Amino acid sequence: MFKSKGFMNYQRKQLTPDLTPLIDVVFLLLIFFMVATTFDDMKGMKIDLPKSEVSEITEAVDKISILVTSNGELKIKIDRQKESSIVDIRKDELQEKIKNIIVLMENKRVAILADRGIDYGDVVDIMSDIKLAGAQAIDIETKGK
């Protein structure tokens, strides 16, 4: 019936593994870690927070933090949706600066991060200035034990 002309030369196709799914997974992991990573803006600041049994974290869209270092320097950390900035201030201008910032906030909460070596009276003075500036709530942040 059929006559064979001999062996035909077929070019064999090289089999290579498909790397597309692997690359997709790598990019998904990269995106996940980029989104899940938090950046700490306060690494250079030495503030020894007091310890507390209860340490509740509340997330706010806008957040103001008053940072008090061990030598009494005041800084305001302003967190907005995608940006954060830290500004040095003097004690006599604290109330006015907070008043200007708090007007723009929906959640009028202010956090205080004071070094454990700061006098109690200084923290009370700062809390008084914050309340007079129009804050509805004052949070004192601590670190867990």
PDB file of C-alpha atoms in Angstrom:
ATOM      1  CA  MET A   1       0.000   0.000   0.000  1.00  0.00           C
ATOM      2  CA  PHE A   2       2.102   2.783   1.232  1.00  0.00           C
ATOM      3  CA  LYS A   3       5.652   2.878   0.351  1.00  0.00           C
ATOM      4  CA  SER A   4       8.042   4.439   2.791  1.00  0.00           C
ATOM      5  CA  LYS A   5      10.800   6.569   1.419  1.00  0.00           C
ATOM      6  CA  GLY A   6      12.953   6.012   4.457  1.00  0.00           C
ATOM      7  CA  PHE A   7      13.398   7.960   7.620  1.00  0.00           C
ATOM      8  CA  MET A   8      12.426  11.558   7.349  1.00  0.00           C
ATOM      9  CA  ASN A   9      14.415  14.127   9.244  1.00  0.00           C
ATOM     10  CA  TYR A  10      12.092  15.752  11.732  1.00  0.00           C
ATOM     11  CA  GLN A  11      13.365  18.659  13.733  1.00  0.00           C
ATOM     12  CA  ARG A  12      12.670  17.985  17.323  1.00  0.00           C
ATOM     13  CA  LYS A  13      11.198  20.813  19.279  1.00  0.00           C
ATOM     14  CA  GLN A  14      13.182  21.732  22.410  1.00  0.00           C
ATOM     15  CA  LEU A  15      11.036  21.374  25.509  1.00  0.00           C
ATOM     16  CA  THR A  16      11.480  24.255  27.950  1.00  0.00           C
ATOM     17  CA  PRO A  17       9.476  24.814  31.096  1.00  0.00           C
ATOM     18  CA  ASP A  18       7.014  27.694  30.945  1.00  0.00           C
ATOM     19  CA  LEU A  19       8.245  30.351  33.385  1.00  0.00           C
ATOM     20  CA  THR A  20       5.219  32.630  33.096  1.00  0.00           C
ATOM     21  CA  PRO A  21       3.360  31.240  36.151  1.00  0.00           C
ATOM     22  CA  LEU A  22       6.548  31.427  38.224  1.00  0.00           C
ATOM     23  CA  ILE A  23       7.118  35.055  37.257  1.00  0.00           C
ATOM     24  CA  ASP A  24       3.473  35.847  38.066  1.00  0.00           C
ATOM     25  CA  VAL A  25       3.838  34.369  41.548  1.00  0.00           C
ATOM     26  CA  VAL A  26       7.097  36.255  42.170  1.00  0.00           C
ATOM     27  CA  PHE A  27       5.489  39.570  41.195  1.00  0.00           C
ATOM     28  CA  LEU A  28       2.455  38.851  43.379  1.00  0.00           C
ATOM     29  CA  LEU A  29       4.740  38.168  46.343  1.00  0.00           C
ATOM     30  CA  LEU A  30       6.699  41.343  45.623  1.00  0.00           C
ATOM     31  CA  ILE A  31       3.517  43.427  45.534  1.00  0.00           C
ATOM     32  CA  PHE A  32       2.241  41.767  48.732  1.00  0.00           C
ATOM     33  CA  PHE A  33       5.418  42.562  50.667  1.00  0.00           C
ATOM     34  CA  MET A  34       5.518  46.126  49.355  1.00  0.00           C
ATOM     35  CA  VAL A  35       1.952  46.727  50.547  1.00  0.00           C
ATOM     36  CA  ALA A  36       2.330  44.859  53.844  1.00  0.00           C
ATOM     37  CA  THR A  37       5.565  46.564  54.877  1.00  0.00           C
ATOM     38  CA  THR A  38       5.341  49.538  57.211  1.00  0.00           C
ATOM     39  CA  PHE A  39       7.986  52.182  57.303  1.00  0.00           C
ATOM     40  CA  ASP A  40       9.122  53.558  60.653  1.00  0.00           C
ATOM     41  CA  ASP A  41       9.794  57.299  60.491  1.00  0.00           C
ATOM     42  CA  MET A  42      10.864  57.532  64.118  1.00  0.00           C
ATOM     43  CA  LYS A  43      13.941  55.279  64.033  1.00  0.00           C
ATOM     44  CA  GLY A  44      16.386  58.121  64.671  1.00  0.00           C
ATOM     45  CA  MET A  45      14.533  59.447  67.697  1.00  0.00           C
ATOM     46  CA  LYS A  46      15.311  57.980  71.110  1.00  0.00           C
ATOM     47  CA  ILE A  47      12.091  57.992  73.135  1.00  0.00           C
ATOM     48  CA  ASP A  48      11.802  55.468  75.952  1.00  0.00           C
ATOM     49  CA  LEU A  49       8.037  54.936  76.239  1.00  0.00           C
ATOM     50  CA  PRO A  50       6.660  53.689  79.562  1.00  0.00           C
ATOM     51  CA  LYS A  51       5.200  50.195  79.624  1.00  0.00           C
ATOM     52  CA  SER A  52       1.509  49.444  79.987  1.00  0.00           C
ATOM     53  CA  GLU A  53      -0.619  46.330  80.296  1.00  0.00           C
ATOM     54  CA  VAL A  54      -3.199  47.636  77.829  1.00  0.00           C
ATOM     55  CA  SER A  55      -1.893  48.969  74.567  1.00  0.00           C
ATOM     56  CA  GLU A  56      -4.728  49.647  72.132  1.00  0.00           C
ATOM     57  CA  ILE A  57      -3.832  50.703  68.608  1.00  0.00           C
ATOM     58  CA  THR A  58      -6.340  52.825  66.770  1.00  0.00           C
ATOM     59  CA  GLU A  59      -5.870  53.628  63.138  1.00  0.00           C
ATOM     60  CA  ALA A  60      -6.860  57.086  62.015  1.00  0.00           C
ATOM     61  CA  VAL A  61      -6.835  58.666  58.595  1.00  0.00           C
ATOM     62  CA  ASP A  62      -5.215  61.784  60.004  1.00  0.00           C
ATOM     63  CA  LYS A  63      -3.167  61.553  63.157  1.00  0.00           C
ATOM     64  CA  ILE A  64      -1.170  64.065  65.162  1.00  0.00           C
ATOM     65  CA  SER A  65       1.491  62.854  67.574  1.00  0.00           C
ATOM     66  CA  ILE A  66       3.362  65.080  70.005  1.00  0.00           C
ATOM     67  CA  LEU A  67       6.828  63.641  70.600  1.00  0.00           C
ATOM     68  CA  VAL A  68       8.675  64.654  73.775  1.00  0.00           C
ATOM     69  CA  THR A  69      12.317  63.556  73.903  1.00  0.00           C
ATOM     70  CA  SER A  70      14.283  62.879  77.096  1.00  0.00           C
ATOM     71  CA  ASN A  71      15.869  66.341  76.967  1.00  0.00           C
ATOM     72  CA  GLY A  72      12.460  68.052  76.662  1.00  0.00           C
ATOM     73  CA  GLU A  73      12.446  68.816  72.923  1.00  0.00           C
ATOM     74  CA  LEU A  74       8.994  68.889  71.313  1.00  0.00           C
ATOM     75  CA  LYS A  75       8.170  67.618  67.848  1.00  0.00           C
ATOM     76  CA  ILE A  76       4.860  67.274  66.025  1.00  0.00           C
ATOM     77  CA  LYS A  77       4.440  64.223  63.800  1.00  0.00           C
ATOM     78  CA  ILE A  78       1.646  64.744  61.279  1.00  0.00           C
ATOM     79  CA  ASP A  79       0.354  61.622  59.498  1.00  0.00           C
ATOM     80  CA  ARG A  80      -1.791  62.149  56.444  1.00  0.00           C
ATOM     81  CA  GLN A  81      -3.123  59.436  54.114  1.00  0.00           C
ATOM     82  CA  LYS A  82       0.103  58.851  52.191  1.00  0.00           C
ATOM     83  CA  GLU A  83       2.603  61.198  53.805  1.00  0.00           C
ATOM     84  CA  SER A  84       4.095  61.870  57.178  1.00  0.00           C
ATOM     85  CA  SER A  85       6.182  64.773  58.446  1.00  0.00           C
ATOM     86  CA  ILE A  86       7.936  65.657  61.695  1.00  0.00           C
ATOM     87  CA  VAL A  87       8.318  69.315  62.697  1.00  0.00           C
ATOM     88  CA  ASP A  88      10.350  70.752  65.594  1.00  0.00           C
ATOM     89  CA  ILE A  89       8.411  73.254  67.720  1.00  0.00           C
ATOM     90  CA  ARG A  90       8.825  75.334  70.856  1.00  0.00           C
ATOM     91  CA  LYS A  91       6.565  74.830  73.863  1.00  0.00           C
ATOM     92  CA  ASP A  92       5.088  78.328  73.556  1.00  0.00           C
ATOM     93  CA  GLU A  93       3.904  77.685  69.982  1.00  0.00           C
ATOM     94  CA  LEU A  94       2.488  74.189  70.594  1.00  0.00           C
ATOM     95  CA  GLN A  95      -1.109  75.247  71.191  1.00  0.00           C
ATOM     96  CA  GLU A  96      -1.291  77.499  68.109  1.00  0.00           C
ATOM     97  CA  LYS A  97       0.258  74.872  65.788  1.00  0.00           C
ATOM     98  CA  ILE A  98      -2.100  72.148  66.996  1.00  0.00           C
ATOM     99  CA  LYS A  99      -5.076  74.485  66.637  1.00  0.00           C
ATOM    100  CA  ASN A 100      -4.115  75.146  62.985  1.00  0.00           C
ATOM    101  CA  ILE A 101      -3.688  71.445  62.224  1.00  0.00           C
ATOM    102  CA  ILE A 102      -6.712  70.138  64.149  1.00  0.00           C
ATOM    103  CA  VAL A 103      -9.097  72.277  62.091  1.00  0.00           C
ATOM    104  CA  LEU A 104      -8.212  70.131  59.058  1.00  0.00           C
ATOM    105  CA  MET A 105      -8.818  66.828  60.862  1.00  0.00           C
ATOM    106  CA  GLU A 106     -11.970  64.754  60.879  1.00  0.00           C
ATOM    107  CA  ASN A 107     -10.856  62.782  63.931  1.00  0.00           C
ATOM    108  CA  LYS A 108      -9.670  65.328  66.487  1.00  0.00           C
ATOM    109  CA  ARG A 109      -7.456  62.954  68.497  1.00  0.00           C
ATOM    110  CA  VAL A 110      -3.906  63.830  69.479  1.00  0.00           C
ATOM    111  CA  ALA A 111      -1.373  61.274  70.724  1.00  0.00           C
ATOM    112  CA  ILE A 112       1.459  62.021  73.130  1.00  0.00           C
ATOM    113  CA  LEU A 113       4.664  59.988  73.015  1.00  0.00           C
ATOM    114  CA  ALA A 114       6.690  61.205  76.000  1.00  0.00           C
ATOM    115  CA  ASP A 115       9.956  59.754  77.211  1.00  0.00           C
ATOM    116  CA  ARG A 116       9.626  58.090  80.609  1.00  0.00           C
ATOM    117  CA  GLY A 117      12.220  60.528  82.041  1.00  0.00           C
ATOM    118  CA  ILE A 118      10.026  63.592  81.394  1.00  0.00           C
ATOM    119  CA  ASP A 119       8.479  65.317  84.426  1.00  0.00           C
ATOM    120  CA  TYR A 120       4.807  64.588  84.987  1.00  0.00           C
ATOM    121  CA  GLY A 121       4.108  68.327  85.203  1.00  0.00           C
ATOM    122  CA  ASP A 122       5.508  68.878  81.703  1.00  0.00           C
ATOM    123  CA  VAL A 123       3.215  66.194  80.277  1.00  0.00           C
ATOM    124  CA  VAL A 124       0.227  67.757  82.064  1.00  0.00           C
ATOM    125  CA  ASP A 125       1.132  71.176  80.585  1.00  0.00           C
ATOM    126  CA  ILE A 126       1.308  69.645  77.102  1.00  0.00           C
ATOM    127  CA  MET A 127      -2.049  67.912  77.627  1.00  0.00           C
ATOM    128  CA  SER A 128      -3.566  71.224  78.719  1.00  0.00           C
ATOM    129  CA  ASP A 129      -2.253  72.982  75.591  1.00  0.00           C
ATOM    130  CA  ILE A 130      -3.645  70.193  73.403  1.00  0.00           C
ATOM    131  CA  LYS A 131      -7.080  70.379  75.035  1.00  0.00           C
ATOM    132  CA  LEU A 132      -7.164  74.189  74.697  1.00  0.00           C
ATOM    133  CA  ALA A 133      -6.270  73.816  71.006  1.00  0.00           C
ATOM    134  CA  GLY A 134      -9.523  71.931  70.421  1.00  0.00           C
ATOM    135  CA  ALA A 135      -8.615  68.248  70.655  1.00  0.00           C
ATOM    136  CA  GLN A 136     -11.553  66.011  71.534  1.00  0.00           C
ATOM    137  CA  ALA A 137      -9.372  63.202  72.881  1.00  0.00           C
ATOM    138  CA  ILE A 138      -5.771  62.781  73.988  1.00  0.00           C
ATOM    139  CA  ASP A 139      -4.043  59.405  73.716  1.00  0.00           C
ATOM    140  CA  ILE A 140      -0.914  58.642  75.720  1.00  0.00           C
ATOM    141  CA  GLU A 141       1.003  55.986  73.825  1.00  0.00           C
ATOM    142  CA  THR A 142       2.954  53.302  75.630  1.00  0.00           C
ATOM    143  CA  LYS A 143       4.773  50.165  74.592  1.00  0.00           C
ATOM    144  CA  GLY A 144       3.651  46.706  75.650  1.00  0.00           C
ATOM    145  CA  LYS A 145       5.497  44.814  78.393  1.00  0.00           C
TER     146      LYS A 145
END
